[in-house]
Each structure stands twice: as structure tokens, then as C-alpha cells.
Amino acid sequence: MWDNLQLLFVWAPIINVQVILDGIFVGAVFALSAYGLALVWGVMNIKNLAQGDFVIMGGYMALALHQLHVPLVLILLIVMPVMFMFGWIVYVLMIRRIIDQDMFVSLLATFGLSLLLQQVMNLIFGPEVQTIDMELPVYDAFDNMVTVPSSKLITLILAGVIATGVIIFMKRSRAGQAIRATAQDPRAARVLGIDIDRVYAFTFAFNAALCGAAGVLVSIIWVIQPFYGITYSVRSFAIVTAAGLGNLPAVIGAGFGIGLFEKYTGAILGTAYEVAAPVSILLLVLIWRQIQMRRNRQVVR
Amino acid sequence: MFMKHGIVAGVALAVSLATPAMAKVEGDTIILGSSISLTGKYATNGLHTQRGYDYAVKVINEAGGVKVGGKSYKLDVKYYDDESTPARGAQLAERLIQQDGVEYMLGPYSSGMTKAIAPVSEKFGVPMVEAEGASRSLFTQGYKYLFAVLSTSEQYLATAIDFAAEKSSNPGDVRIALAFEGDPFSMDVRAGVMDKIKEYGMKVVIDDQLPADLSDMSTTLTKVKALKPDALIISGHSKGAATAARQIDEMKVNVPMIALTHCEAAKVQEKFPKTANGFLCPTQWVETLSKSDPMFGSAADWNTGFKADNPSYTSVPYQSAQASAAVYVFKEAFEAANSFDKDAVRDAISKVEMETFYGDIKFSENGNNIAKPMFMRQIDGSGQYKLVEKAGDMVFPRNVSY
């Protein structure tokens, strides 16, 4: 660890640039799936444990389409609507029935869904690790100490475009307004003529589409495997817990924050600890919140 | 309705209990048992293993079978699918032994599954010859009935360190970067590498552990680029090999020597032909090996025969070859023991000493094969695996232009 710190800050400070860039690329992808979770959590109070599996599902769809030589932008335009429809079906078949139940039912049900999706993907695509290699050029700088693959740059741009689209959609469109209204007060929304069931279905489907988009990006810059979903679920939960529900800029900020934290943890402690980093953040945030709330807590003596 | 089912189940149970241990030798057929992964995450390799067993059974039966007490017996294998889950494997091993009366077992696929099943066969005193569990920890438990034809995992990458030492004028100056997953297999591989590093007094400049859900090792590779070690050693199953190959290319990592496990399984030569050029990959067996036996002929003969039976293979994985070798060990042991008594067979296995198409087989007291070395191969520019028997055969440094 001491060696790694010296390496980062004394011997070769230039690699900080690489670590920071990697953190930003990672964070952009996390932010997408985390925002979907924040929506579903905030609007419907469903904690979707299958979040990461939706991501991997999007990845496998992208892989299948890539093998048919479909260009990247078209892949996104196909995967997002397909995942949207898939999300809608899952809502109708399953989520609708558990929405009024207590928290554990939603956790159990989505955990079951997660297992089901993993096994189905395993049956269809096999257990091998796969990736989309677009064979795009790689830019390097500082005597090859910093490399930026164009695939990651494209990913960052696409993530930015999708996030901007989502912000505008939530602020300006009627559907976005209806979602926000339902999140604030479902009963009042219903009184005012909003079809809550449709809003819920739309929100869940929208989340699946966002995860699908994240999955496409993941399959381009890293590798996917049917059982990798859990790591994306964990990161999404960590980001949402840190950022709070329904606040998109905060989710994006937390996404980048966790991305950077993860990469620095990896650089200093070793790659194995990268996955542990978001979990430790989750823990710290929860402890911090406890302390904060303590101030507001009043006890009648 | 409920009662009826109960009665049927009861009768079935009674019948199965009333016919114990009759199945080990039925008429003129010796029944071997194996729980093997035909579905789930090990399915691909499970099938390689099963086909290896089946091919050996076919060849041995066609050559007259196994001669015990002056009579010829045929071999047959009873399989169950363990779904790649250790608990299910242990359950099925018990079922094979207790319900089906199997008294000789062939191993499952992977160290993890073997670890789950070995205590069961041990408990019932049933000899098991396995071909797919390489973890060193399998052979430190004092098992008496477990035998493995393959080399143990600490030998996988140790040769790479020897090569690095030979290529350097002063081995003490060689700087090594290590990236290993934390599972039992990879940790065994690492232990073997560390022993060699200590022996030569080399310096470890990076020693990163990789996570089980590995999809990104860019931080490790960033450090590699900054520290410029002489050799990079990686082990993390197929996902480790695939991730490493992908990111070594993407980050333009230039290390003169890169050695990693599971190249073939991850198909790095096909998926990343440019980067994989110069990768050193250990293997249990090569089809160009100059070893042979009277049953299967030379390594090349076995390879041709197996391919003729299984035309779907363009290149045969070593997992199938070692599976065939395990069946062959049983044949030799039955004939040497000249008996079907499982303890006599066990003792005969422990005394087996033979040359096969798969290499020499001789078991240590702990049950692992100590007569066969690991082989090292290097991927060349056209994606072919070339056997590297000594450091001089190796292309060094890797010549890759990103």
C-alpha cells in the first residue's frame, strides 16, 4: 500500500490522470443505472435487486446485435425500447402485485427475478465472459502513460446525452410531471386525475430502458457475464443511498464520486478492493445519516 | 390421493433399499459412477470431461475390455448432472454409492466440485480417480481414496518464472508484477509462483488481488505501465484472461513477458489475436507430446481418434485428454488387482506407474500425479499455440505494436 501511494504521488504522478479518467468513465455508466433505481425507489418504493441484471441483460442484447453487425447508435435505439417493453411486462406480471406490500416482499420478489434472469442468460448465452470489441483507435498521451480508448469516450458522450435527455424529459414533459407528482403524493395525484398504475408501469419500464442503455455501454468498455449483475446492483444502491431519491444532479455527482473513489481504492489497495469500495461508502453514508438524524430525534422524558 | 402417493413412494424406497450394492459389476459390465456438470456455469468443461470419459470407455471396450480373473468385462459410466453446484454434487455422489451401488468413481469437473465430493467417496471408502481438480488443497487432507492424473495447480505458472530467470543475466534484478484472483485455485497458482520468485530472489513490484466478479483491471494495468516490470503474471480463470487480454490492448501495456492461465478456455487467441501474440499459457497436455501407450497410441493418435468421434472440436481441450487418462488408470488398476474389491482396487491404483498418451502417471502418497510436468505454450502472431520447452524457444520480448 505504501508503495502504491508513493507511486501515485511521488514516482509517477502522471498516472493520477489515468486513474481520474477511468473513474469518470466508470462513474458515467453507474450514474445511468443508479438514476433508474432512484426513480423506482422514490416513485414506487420498490427496491429493485434485479437492477444489475437488467444492466447485464442490456449488455447481452447489445452483444447479440453487434454480432449481426448493427452499428452502435442503432443498438442503443433498439435495446432501450426492447428493455422498456420488458420492464412494462415485468411490472404487469409481478411488480403491480407487490407494490402495496411491505419492503421485504419487494426485496424477495426482485431477488427472485434477479436469480431467474441470471439463469436464463446463462442458458442462452453460456457462462463465458464476453465483450464487444469495436476495434476503435486508442489515444495516448504523456509518453503512453495515459491511454484513452475511443470506446470509453463514446460511452461518456452517450451517457451524457442520455442523462440530458432524461433531465429534460422529467422537467418538461407531461409524463415526467406525472411521475414527479406521483412521487410526491400518490393520493393527491390520483385525486387530480393521474392514472397512478400507468405512471408506475411507465416508471418501471423507463428504469429498465435506462439499465439497458447502461448495459450496452458496459458491454463496450468492459466484459459481461450472466452473474455479474450483482456488482451493478450494489453500486446503484450505494449511489442512490448517498445521493438521495429523485435528485438527478446529485445521482450523477455521486456516480462520478463513487467511480473515482473506486479507482483510487483500486490503485492504492489493489483491484480486489474496488468492488468493496462502494459498499464501504454505503456504510459510511448510513452511519453519517444516523448521526445527522440523531439531532432531530426528540424523546419525551 | 395423498395417501396413494405416500404408498407408492414408500414401496419405491423399500425396493431401492432391498437391492443394495448390486450395480458395481452387472453381468460382464463394470459400472463406474460420476456426477458431472452438464448444466450451469461449468457445463462447457463438464461436457469436455464427459466426452473424454466416453471416448476412453469406447476404446477400451473395443480393445477387449478389462480382464479380471481370466474374464473380460466391459466398462460403463453412470452419470448424473450436478448442475455445477457443490451441494448437489455431494448429494449425487452419495446417491451413486448408496442407491446405485457404484464402487468406483470418476471425478467431477473443477477443484470446487471435487472438494465437495471427495469427503463422500472417502467416507464410503470408494476409490475416485479424478482428472479435473488441480487445487493443491485437495491433496493435503490426507484422503486415501482420491487420485488425480493431472498436475496440481501450483505448477501452472512456476515455469514462467524459470523462463524469466533464464532470460535475465542476473535473476535477482528481475521485477515481477502479479495479479491473482483470491479463489483457492488461483491462490495455489500464486503460491507456486511465489516459491520460485523467492528461490531466485526476484523482486515483486505489484501484487494485486483480483475480485471474483472481475470486469475491470485497469488500475492494476495502470500501475504496470508506470513500474514497467519484466514479467506480468495473471491468473483469474477465463474472466481474468479475457479481461486482461482486452485491457492490455486498450491500455497499450508493453511488458516483455506476459504469462496467464486459461488462455484456451477464454479463447484469447481468437477474440484478441493482436494482443494475445506472445502470451505464455500453461497447459496440462499437448497433442504433440511424445508419449504413448498400447491402448490409445501416441498423444497425436488419441487426438485424431477423439476428433473422429467428436467432429465438433477443431482443437481438443486438455480436459478431455486427462478424462480419458483417468478411465485408463481404472483399467490398469482392475487388472493389476485382479479383483473387484474396492480396497484392493484402491491399493492397485496407488501403485500404478505407467506411461500414457497423456504423460507419465505415478501417484504420490497424497494422491496427486507427480510424474507429469505442466507444459508451457506461447501464442504466436497467427494465433497458434507453440510448445515452449525451454526459455530459448520463447519469443522474448513479446513483439506487439499497438
XYZ file of C-alpha atoms in Angstrom:
703
model
C 0.000 0.000 0.000
C 2.810 2.394 0.897
C 4.474 1.600 -2.419
C 1.281 2.349 -4.269
C 0.856 5.699 -2.525
C 4.421 6.638 -3.390
C 3.856 5.545 -6.946
C 0.747 7.693 -7.243
C 2.057 10.831 -5.655
C 5.838 10.770 -5.862
C 7.247 8.479 -8.561
C 4.725 8.780 -11.328
C 2.085 11.383 -10.520
C 1.030 11.339 -14.150
C -0.889 8.115 -13.601
C -3.331 10.103 -11.482
C -4.638 11.402 -14.780
C -5.343 7.849 -15.900
C -6.999 6.912 -12.618
C -9.180 10.038 -12.659
C -10.191 9.483 -16.290
C -11.076 5.857 -15.581
C -13.099 6.968 -12.572
C -15.069 9.398 -14.703
C -15.802 6.779 -17.362
C -16.907 4.312 -14.710
C -18.996 6.897 -12.892
C -20.915 7.893 -16.008
C -22.143 4.354 -16.541
C -23.007 3.848 -12.868
C -24.993 7.065 -12.802
C -27.342 5.789 -15.511
C -28.400 2.619 -13.748
C -28.431 4.385 -10.374
C -30.821 7.032 -11.656
C -33.246 4.339 -12.786
C -33.092 2.826 -9.314
C -33.636 6.223 -7.695
C -36.777 6.688 -9.780
C -38.261 3.295 -8.999
C -37.339 3.605 -5.355
C -38.578 7.153 -4.998
C -41.792 6.828 -7.005
C -42.919 3.319 -6.156
C -40.876 2.478 -3.066
C -39.637 -0.693 -4.782
C -36.036 -1.624 -4.054
C -35.168 -3.419 -7.235
C -32.471 -6.035 -6.564
C -32.601 -7.110 -10.209
C -31.218 -3.707 -11.249
C -27.797 -5.093 -12.148
C -29.297 -7.994 -14.038
C -31.233 -5.546 -16.198
C -27.874 -3.940 -16.965
C -26.306 -7.255 -17.956
C -29.398 -8.114 -19.991
C -28.925 -4.918 -21.981
C -25.301 -5.916 -22.433
C -26.177 -9.307 -23.870
C -28.733 -7.779 -26.223
C -26.039 -5.421 -27.460
C -23.686 -8.366 -27.899
C -26.253 -10.285 -29.960
C -26.944 -7.237 -32.121
C -23.255 -6.486 -32.528
C -22.735 -9.987 -33.906
C -25.313 -9.080 -36.572
C -23.152 -6.028 -37.396
C -25.666 -3.459 -36.191
C -23.986 -0.064 -35.601
C -23.664 1.193 -32.027
C -26.208 4.022 -32.102
C -28.779 1.710 -33.642
C -28.030 -0.876 -30.947
C -28.932 1.701 -28.302
C -32.074 2.655 -30.184
C -33.131 -0.994 -30.318
C -32.102 -2.099 -26.822
C -33.773 0.786 -24.968
C -37.302 0.216 -26.375
C -36.990 -3.560 -26.014
C -35.921 -3.197 -22.384
C -38.751 -0.679 -21.924
C -41.252 -3.269 -23.075
C -39.606 -5.909 -20.935
C -39.868 -3.601 -17.907
C -43.535 -2.992 -18.635
C -44.227 -6.731 -18.818
C -42.364 -7.359 -15.561
C -44.435 -4.588 -13.970
C -47.724 -6.076 -15.126
C -46.809 -9.645 -14.188
C -45.047 -9.004 -10.910
C -44.345 -5.538 -9.568
C -48.004 -4.443 -9.626
C -48.801 -7.206 -7.182
C -46.114 -6.325 -4.662
C -46.276 -2.556 -4.764
C -48.523 -2.245 -1.710
C -46.793 -4.974 0.238
C -44.085 -4.305 2.762
C -40.416 -3.863 1.944
C -39.371 -7.493 2.362
C -41.824 -8.725 -0.230
C -40.396 -6.352 -2.806
C -36.834 -7.341 -1.867
C -37.639 -11.054 -2.067
C -39.578 -10.769 -5.303
C -36.921 -8.743 -7.112
C -34.197 -11.021 -5.749
C -36.093 -13.950 -7.244
C -36.355 -12.076 -10.513
C -32.604 -11.462 -10.393
C -31.868 -15.196 -9.985
C -34.270 -16.061 -12.783
C -32.685 -13.567 -15.182
C -29.164 -14.801 -14.362
C -30.047 -18.401 -15.097
C -31.938 -17.592 -18.285
C -28.986 -15.550 -19.571
C -26.682 -18.404 -18.592
C -28.803 -20.842 -20.582
C -28.992 -18.634 -23.652
C -25.542 -17.073 -23.784
C -23.467 -19.529 -21.757
C -21.236 -18.808 -18.774
C -18.284 -17.422 -20.722
C -17.089 -13.879 -20.236
C -17.886 -11.839 -23.334
C -17.228 -8.378 -24.638
C -17.879 -6.231 -27.671
C -14.601 -5.278 -29.249
C -15.338 -2.373 -31.564
C -11.665 -2.171 -32.572
C -11.686 1.592 -32.326
C -8.472 3.610 -32.050
C -6.862 4.298 -28.684
C -5.429 7.742 -27.955
C -2.387 8.031 -25.780
C -0.643 10.909 -24.121
C 2.324 11.636 -21.846
C 4.633 9.073 -23.417
C 1.959 6.335 -23.439
C 1.387 6.737 -19.678
C -2.222 7.774 -20.228
C -4.390 5.946 -22.710
C -7.941 6.830 -23.635
C -9.763 4.311 -25.805
C -12.305 5.972 -28.092
C -14.854 3.393 -26.979
C -14.757 4.931 -23.493
C -15.027 8.457 -24.880
C -18.050 7.448 -26.942
C -19.541 5.853 -23.851
C -19.080 9.051 -21.864
C -20.727 11.118 -24.580
C -23.643 8.717 -24.932
C -24.136 8.599 -21.163
C -24.164 12.414 -21.155
C -26.695 12.584 -23.977
C -28.977 10.050 -22.303
C -28.749 11.833 -18.928
C -29.547 15.205 -20.516
C -32.495 13.645 -22.306
C -33.762 12.237 -19.019
C -33.439 15.610 -17.224
C -35.385 17.418 -19.935
C -37.966 14.676 -20.056
C -38.569 14.735 -16.301
C -38.803 18.540 -16.137
C -40.720 19.377 -19.280
C -42.915 16.511 -20.433
C -46.372 15.711 -19.037
C -45.318 12.159 -18.273
C -42.314 13.457 -16.344
C -44.508 15.796 -14.380
C -46.933 12.984 -13.623
C -44.042 10.848 -12.326
C -42.810 13.625 -10.084
C -46.316 14.336 -8.850
C -46.904 10.683 -8.018
C -43.600 10.504 -6.193
C -44.590 13.473 -4.023
C -48.057 12.273 -3.088
C -49.722 9.353 -4.845
C -53.134 10.000 -3.308
C -53.243 13.630 -4.292
C -52.015 12.706 -7.763
C -54.822 10.218 -8.108
C -57.390 12.767 -6.979
C -56.111 15.129 -9.632
C -56.731 12.567 -12.330
C -53.347 10.920 -12.774
C -53.571 7.236 -13.613
C -51.115 6.037 -10.998
C -50.966 2.480 -12.259
C -49.830 3.761 -15.642
C -47.275 6.062 -14.045
C -45.867 3.158 -12.054
C -45.719 0.950 -15.121
C -44.054 3.711 -17.101
C -41.518 4.398 -14.341
C -40.519 0.773 -14.026
C -40.271 0.348 -17.780
C -38.264 3.568 -18.032
C -35.857 2.230 -15.414
C -35.394 -0.967 -17.391
C -34.643 1.086 -20.511
C -32.018 3.135 -18.645
C -30.421 -0.052 -17.306
C -30.450 -1.466 -20.822
C -28.594 1.611 -22.068
C -26.062 1.266 -19.253
C -25.673 -2.399 -20.201
C -24.894 -1.541 -23.807
C -22.168 0.823 -22.622
C -20.814 -1.743 -20.138
C -20.502 -4.397 -22.825
C -18.484 -1.987 -24.964
C -15.956 -0.894 -22.363
C -15.705 -3.949 -20.074
C -16.678 -7.595 -20.088
C -20.042 -9.131 -19.176
C -21.034 -12.476 -17.743
C -24.514 -13.691 -16.682
C -23.665 -13.462 -12.982
C -22.040 -10.001 -12.936
C -25.322 -8.160 -12.285
C -24.852 -8.049 -8.532
C -21.906 -5.660 -8.704
C -24.008 -3.125 -10.615
C -26.897 -3.553 -8.171
C -24.575 -2.858 -5.257
C -23.136 0.229 -6.904
C -26.589 1.550 -7.779
C -27.750 1.122 -4.200
C -24.637 2.836 -2.876
C -25.067 5.783 -5.220
C -28.769 6.208 -4.527
C -28.244 5.976 -0.786
C -25.527 8.596 -0.957
C -27.402 10.926 -3.307
C -30.961 10.599 -2.061
C -34.016 9.820 -4.133
C -35.261 11.818 -7.066
C -32.361 14.217 -7.392
C -30.716 13.612 -10.754
C -27.760 16.027 -10.459
C -26.930 14.511 -7.066
C -27.112 10.997 -8.518
C -24.758 11.942 -11.334
C -22.415 13.624 -8.860
C -22.471 10.576 -6.596
C -21.903 8.330 -9.611
C -18.709 10.165 -10.511
C -17.724 10.333 -6.839
C -18.064 6.583 -6.388
C -16.318 5.949 -9.694
C -13.320 7.992 -8.590
C -13.321 6.531 -5.089
C -13.419 3.042 -6.557
C -10.486 3.675 -8.874
C -8.351 5.263 -6.184
C -9.125 2.422 -3.807
C -8.089 0.038 -6.566
C -4.884 1.901 -7.234
C -3.885 2.096 -3.584
C -5.176 -1.181 -2.117
C -5.447 -3.403 -5.204
C -8.120 -4.222 -7.767
C -9.908 -6.676 -5.466
C -10.959 -3.815 -3.192
C -12.600 -1.853 -5.984
C -15.829 -3.754 -5.589
C -15.703 -3.278 -1.836
C -15.316 0.497 -2.146
C -18.971 1.352 -2.924
C -20.128 -0.883 -0.094
C -17.912 0.979 2.364
C -19.344 4.265 1.060
C -22.836 2.888 1.627
C -21.884 2.061 5.186
C -20.326 5.469 5.846
C -23.357 7.285 4.449
C -25.715 5.249 6.608
C -23.650 5.941 9.718
C -23.484 9.631 8.845
C -27.245 9.783 8.329
C -27.807 8.144 11.697
C -25.695 10.777 13.398
C -27.444 13.552 11.499
C -30.886 12.317 12.362
C -29.979 11.933 15.972
C -30.023 15.710 16.255
C -33.607 15.849 15.063
C -34.756 12.965 17.154
C -36.632 14.031 20.229
C -37.619 11.896 23.104
C -40.330 12.807 25.585
C -38.992 12.173 29.031
C -54.721 -39.169 -3.326
C -52.101 -38.070 -0.904
C -52.002 -41.477 0.742
C -51.619 -43.203 -2.585
C -48.543 -41.182 -3.416
C -47.156 -41.905 0.002
C -47.576 -45.630 -0.511
C -46.004 -45.554 -3.950
C -43.052 -43.601 -2.628
C -42.758 -45.998 0.295
C -42.746 -49.033 -1.967
C -40.217 -47.429 -4.276
C -37.976 -46.669 -1.305
C -38.320 -50.210 0.025
C -37.429 -51.652 -3.369
C -34.421 -49.417 -3.723
C -33.240 -50.343 -0.230
C -33.779 -54.027 -0.888
C -31.338 -54.083 -3.802
C -28.158 -52.539 -2.419
C -24.747 -52.530 -4.000
C -25.618 -54.848 -6.850
C -24.681 -52.430 -9.573
C -20.886 -52.257 -9.317
C -20.449 -55.193 -11.660
C -23.535 -56.235 -13.578
C -23.022 -59.371 -15.627
C -19.921 -58.602 -17.614
C -20.057 -54.824 -17.175
C -18.151 -52.783 -14.610
C -20.094 -49.655 -13.690
C -18.142 -46.513 -12.870
C -20.068 -43.536 -11.490
C -19.631 -39.827 -11.984
C -21.534 -36.715 -11.069
C -20.572 -34.193 -13.693
C -21.584 -30.634 -14.610
C -23.760 -30.873 -17.691
C -25.682 -27.685 -16.970
C -24.743 -24.475 -15.138
C -21.543 -22.487 -15.158
C -19.154 -25.444 -15.602
C -21.243 -27.042 -18.347
C -18.767 -26.382 -21.166
C -15.876 -28.031 -19.373
C -18.149 -30.671 -17.857
C -19.003 -31.791 -21.375
C -15.333 -31.838 -22.411
C -14.751 -34.147 -19.449
C -17.694 -36.421 -20.159
C -16.664 -36.842 -23.793
C -13.152 -37.753 -22.637
C -14.552 -40.437 -20.314
C -16.861 -41.780 -23.015
C -14.154 -41.930 -25.639
C -11.840 -43.896 -23.327
C -14.634 -46.309 -22.399
C -15.343 -46.900 -26.072
C -11.710 -47.523 -26.990
C -11.088 -49.828 -24.026
C -14.256 -51.850 -24.702
C -13.410 -52.197 -28.383
C -9.942 -53.447 -27.471
C -11.437 -56.272 -25.421
C -12.361 -54.511 -22.202
C -10.884 -55.163 -18.787
C -9.579 -58.634 -17.900
C -10.175 -59.689 -14.334
C -9.885 -63.298 -13.157
C -9.424 -64.514 -16.715
C -12.740 -62.985 -17.834
C -13.314 -59.897 -19.982
C -15.504 -57.133 -18.619
C -16.862 -54.074 -20.381
C -16.757 -50.617 -18.811
C -19.758 -48.342 -18.473
C -20.225 -44.987 -16.743
C -23.335 -43.891 -14.881
C -23.642 -40.090 -14.972
C -25.669 -37.602 -13.000
C -25.816 -33.884 -13.737
C -24.629 -31.928 -10.699
C -25.805 -28.596 -12.172
C -22.397 -27.060 -11.284
C -23.393 -26.791 -7.618
C -21.162 -28.450 -4.999
C -24.036 -29.367 -2.662
C -25.831 -31.181 -5.470
C -22.580 -32.920 -6.424
C -22.101 -34.292 -2.908
C -25.721 -35.444 -2.829
C -25.384 -37.235 -6.152
C -22.123 -38.891 -5.138
C -23.946 -40.303 -2.134
C -26.774 -41.455 -4.371
C -24.353 -43.139 -6.780
C -22.700 -45.015 -3.949
C -25.654 -45.811 -1.704
C -28.556 -46.277 -4.105
C -26.850 -47.295 -7.314
C -24.175 -49.324 -5.573
C -21.326 -47.776 -7.529
C -17.955 -48.669 -6.017
C -15.587 -46.853 -8.380
C -15.911 -43.165 -9.106
C -14.637 -40.863 -11.823
C -14.199 -37.251 -10.767
C -16.407 -34.245 -11.484
C -15.243 -31.044 -13.204
C -13.303 -28.382 -11.213
C -11.473 -28.293 -7.925
C -14.505 -26.912 -6.136
C -16.756 -29.788 -7.137
C -14.050 -32.332 -6.359
C -13.681 -30.782 -2.917
C -17.387 -31.319 -2.318
C -17.426 -34.914 -3.497
C -14.126 -36.266 -2.126
C -15.352 -36.422 1.505
C -18.294 -38.569 0.378
C -16.266 -41.125 -1.574
C -13.766 -41.090 1.283
C -16.484 -41.813 3.845
C -17.684 -44.851 1.936
C -14.169 -45.986 1.023
C -14.865 -45.739 -2.694
C -11.792 -45.072 -4.849
C -12.138 -41.993 -7.055
C -9.799 -41.162 -9.918
C -10.317 -37.569 -10.919
C -8.956 -35.621 -13.857
C -10.192 -32.059 -13.376
C -9.450 -30.925 -9.821
C -5.989 -29.372 -9.652
C -6.102 -27.442 -6.390
C -3.218 -28.359 -4.122
C -5.559 -28.250 -1.132
C -7.233 -31.443 -2.373
C -4.069 -33.347 -1.582
C -3.329 -32.028 1.865
C -6.431 -33.507 3.504
C -4.979 -36.987 3.897
C -7.565 -38.535 1.561
C -6.807 -42.201 0.954
C -9.234 -42.873 -1.900
C -8.672 -39.784 -4.068
C -6.292 -39.907 -7.037
C -5.680 -37.243 -9.674
C -3.985 -37.762 -13.033
C -3.303 -34.055 -13.637
C -0.564 -31.773 -12.337
C -1.517 -29.696 -9.322
C -2.197 -26.005 -9.647
C 0.943 -24.622 -8.016
C 2.851 -25.874 -11.069
C 0.783 -23.897 -13.575
C 2.884 -20.756 -13.880
C 6.053 -21.644 -11.983
C 7.812 -22.468 -15.263
C 7.229 -18.897 -16.439
C 9.394 -17.661 -13.584
C 12.118 -20.119 -14.598
C 12.000 -18.702 -18.117
C 12.173 -15.131 -16.830
C 15.240 -16.068 -14.774
C 16.953 -17.722 -17.730
C 16.321 -14.705 -19.924
C 17.992 -12.365 -17.467
C 21.712 -12.028 -16.796
C 21.005 -11.610 -13.092
C 17.768 -13.213 -11.859
C 17.932 -11.118 -8.690
C 17.223 -7.990 -10.759
C 14.092 -9.364 -12.389
C 10.978 -7.404 -11.408
C 7.653 -9.224 -11.458
C 4.061 -7.962 -11.396
C 1.400 -10.330 -10.053
C -2.385 -10.156 -10.449
C -4.245 -13.118 -8.990
C -7.824 -13.803 -8.061
C -8.488 -14.761 -4.443
C -10.079 -18.183 -5.070
C -8.388 -21.443 -3.963
C -7.176 -22.371 -7.444
C -5.570 -19.037 -8.303
C -4.065 -18.743 -4.826
C -2.436 -22.145 -5.362
C -1.036 -20.966 -8.671
C 0.281 -17.875 -6.896
C 1.900 -19.953 -4.128
C 3.849 -21.902 -6.758
C 4.953 -18.678 -8.444
C 5.966 -17.093 -5.133
C 8.105 -20.114 -4.220
C 10.039 -19.702 -7.451
C 10.349 -15.939 -7.028
C 11.852 -16.454 -3.586
C 14.165 -19.143 -4.913
C 15.620 -16.723 -7.476
C 15.461 -13.702 -5.165
C 13.398 -11.732 -7.664
C 11.506 -8.602 -6.745
C 7.711 -8.380 -6.716
C 6.779 -4.826 -7.697
C 2.994 -5.273 -7.939
C 0.953 -7.834 -6.064
C -2.724 -7.129 -6.708
C -5.616 -9.377 -5.899
C -8.415 -9.522 -8.458
C -12.082 -9.677 -7.417
C -14.321 -12.655 -8.196
C -16.616 -10.503 -10.342
C -13.755 -9.175 -12.403
C -14.715 -6.917 -15.260
C -12.130 -4.158 -14.999
C -8.469 -4.404 -14.002
C -7.380 -1.066 -15.425
C -5.941 0.185 -12.122
C -3.603 -2.786 -11.905
C -2.528 -2.275 -15.509
C -2.014 1.454 -14.906
C 0.483 0.538 -12.213
C 2.100 -1.989 -14.519
C 2.639 0.732 -17.075
C 4.178 3.045 -14.511
C 6.505 0.465 -12.970
C 7.487 -1.399 -16.173
C 8.106 -4.862 -14.692
C 9.976 -7.561 -16.646
C 7.120 -10.030 -16.408
C 3.396 -9.859 -15.747
C 1.770 -12.976 -14.296
C -2.032 -13.245 -14.206
C -4.453 -15.903 -13.058
C -8.196 -15.444 -12.684
C -9.895 -18.173 -14.695
C -11.465 -17.367 -18.070
C -12.720 -13.965 -16.984
C -9.238 -12.979 -15.832
C -7.713 -13.999 -19.148
C -10.423 -12.261 -21.188
C -10.353 -9.044 -19.150
C -6.569 -8.940 -19.146
C -6.276 -9.505 -22.900
C -8.898 -6.873 -23.624
C -7.410 -4.201 -21.375
C -3.756 -4.909 -22.124
C -4.631 -3.974 -25.686
C -6.751 -0.983 -24.761
C -4.108 0.433 -22.433
C -1.164 -0.438 -24.681
C 0.638 -2.311 -21.936
C 4.117 -3.308 -23.049
C 5.663 -5.948 -20.829
C 8.344 -8.193 -22.352
C 6.754 -11.311 -20.893
C 3.115 -11.994 -20.020
C 2.020 -15.344 -18.634
C -1.553 -16.239 -17.733
C -3.802 -19.234 -17.135
C -6.972 -20.153 -19.051
C -5.931 -18.724 -22.432
C -7.575 -21.588 -24.300
C -10.743 -21.523 -22.212
C -11.155 -17.775 -22.797
C -10.187 -18.202 -26.472
C -7.914 -15.155 -26.257
C -6.140 -16.170 -29.477
C -9.439 -15.868 -31.378
C -11.004 -12.916 -29.612
C -7.900 -10.767 -29.164
C -5.440 -12.057 -31.776
C -3.310 -8.920 -31.791
C -2.772 -8.659 -28.028
C -2.525 -12.386 -27.407
C 0.604 -12.536 -29.544
C 3.395 -13.671 -27.202
C 1.187 -14.695 -24.254
C 2.598 -17.661 -22.343
C -0.108 -20.136 -21.384
C 0.287 -23.270 -19.259
C -1.459 -26.456 -20.290
C -1.781 -29.918 -18.768
C -1.234 -31.667 -22.066
C -0.314 -31.021 -25.704
C -1.220 -33.199 -28.659
C 2.365 -33.044 -29.918
C 3.639 -34.727 -26.741
C 5.994 -37.624 -27.443
C 4.367 -40.105 -25.070
C 2.308 -43.148 -25.960
C 0.658 -46.286 -24.618
C -0.639 -49.548 -26.107
C -4.294 -48.598 -25.661
C -4.628 -45.119 -27.182
C -1.352 -44.920 -29.082
C 0.515 -41.635 -29.067
C -0.850 -38.270 -27.986
C -1.472 -37.470 -31.638
C -3.303 -40.792 -32.152
C -5.588 -40.069 -29.214
C -6.197 -36.595 -30.608
C -7.153 -37.930 -34.047
C -9.378 -40.649 -32.636
C -11.154 -38.271 -30.288
C -11.760 -35.770 -33.060
C -13.147 -38.502 -35.311
C -15.646 -39.398 -32.573
C -16.420 -35.768 -31.730
C -16.214 -33.869 -35.006
C -17.409 -30.628 -33.373
C -13.894 -29.974 -31.999
C -11.378 -28.084 -34.099
C -8.805 -28.197 -31.315
C -9.250 -30.611 -28.436
C -9.110 -29.200 -24.889
C -6.753 -30.946 -22.457
C -9.716 -31.519 -20.149
C -10.891 -34.321 -22.454
C -7.446 -35.915 -22.674
C -6.993 -36.136 -18.928
C -10.513 -37.539 -18.530
C -9.555 -40.393 -20.859
C -6.400 -40.954 -18.840
C -8.446 -41.332 -15.637
C -10.513 -44.143 -17.150
C -7.309 -45.793 -18.323
C -5.955 -45.751 -14.774
C -9.015 -47.700 -13.621
C -8.486 -50.343 -16.318
C -4.869 -50.828 -15.260
C -5.812 -50.968 -11.595
C -8.586 -53.551 -12.079
C -6.219 -55.785 -13.998
C -3.376 -55.333 -11.526
C -5.663 -56.026 -8.553
C -7.337 -58.897 -10.426
C -10.301 -58.300 -8.150
C -13.365 -56.095 -7.749
C -12.808 -55.490 -4.076
C -12.736 -51.713 -3.744
C -9.839 -51.680 -1.303
C -7.795 -53.980 -3.492
C -8.548 -51.675 -6.431
C -7.588 -48.656 -4.331
C -4.226 -50.218 -3.460
C -3.653 -51.121 -7.090
C -4.346 -47.527 -8.172
C -1.867 -46.214 -5.648
C 0.799 -48.492 -7.192
C 0.037 -47.557 -10.805
C 3.121 -46.446 -12.658
C 2.696 -46.082 -16.377
C 3.342 -44.091 -19.496
C 0.215 -42.927 -21.315
C -0.575 -40.692 -24.263
C -1.342 -38.064 -21.625
C 2.082 -38.337 -19.995
C 3.515 -40.429 -17.175
C 1.276 -41.334 -14.274
C 2.510 -42.139 -10.803
C 0.682 -41.093 -7.669
C 2.270 -39.636 -4.574
C 1.135 -40.739 -1.136
C -1.343 -37.859 -1.243
C -2.908 -38.999 -4.489
C -1.619 -36.375 -6.926
C 0.283 -37.319 -10.066
C 3.957 -36.487 -9.590
C 5.304 -37.948 -12.838
C 3.881 -35.451 -15.331
C 5.078 -31.862 -15.755
C 2.982 -28.884 -16.840
C 3.654 -27.612 -20.329
C 4.040 -24.021 -21.404
C 2.861 -22.761 -24.755
C 3.195 -19.398 -26.408
C 0.659 -17.847 -28.755
C 2.278 -16.705 -31.985
C 1.326 -13.936 -34.396
C -1.143 -16.131 -36.264
C -2.980 -17.237 -33.122
C -1.349 -20.678 -32.957
C -0.134 -22.240 -29.707
C 3.565 -23.206 -29.879
C 5.112 -25.524 -27.310
C 7.904 -23.832 -25.324
C 10.121 -26.453 -23.737
C 12.966 -24.192 -22.706
C 13.471 -20.457 -22.399
C 15.327 -20.409 -25.709
C 12.191 -21.477 -27.615
C 10.311 -18.460 -26.350
C 9.792 -15.266 -28.304
C 11.211 -12.697 -25.918
C 10.397 -9.894 -25.585
C 6.839 -10.116 -26.942
C 6.726 -8.181 -30.142
C 3.463 -6.329 -30.296
C 2.834 -2.975 -31.860
C -0.346 -1.371 -30.625
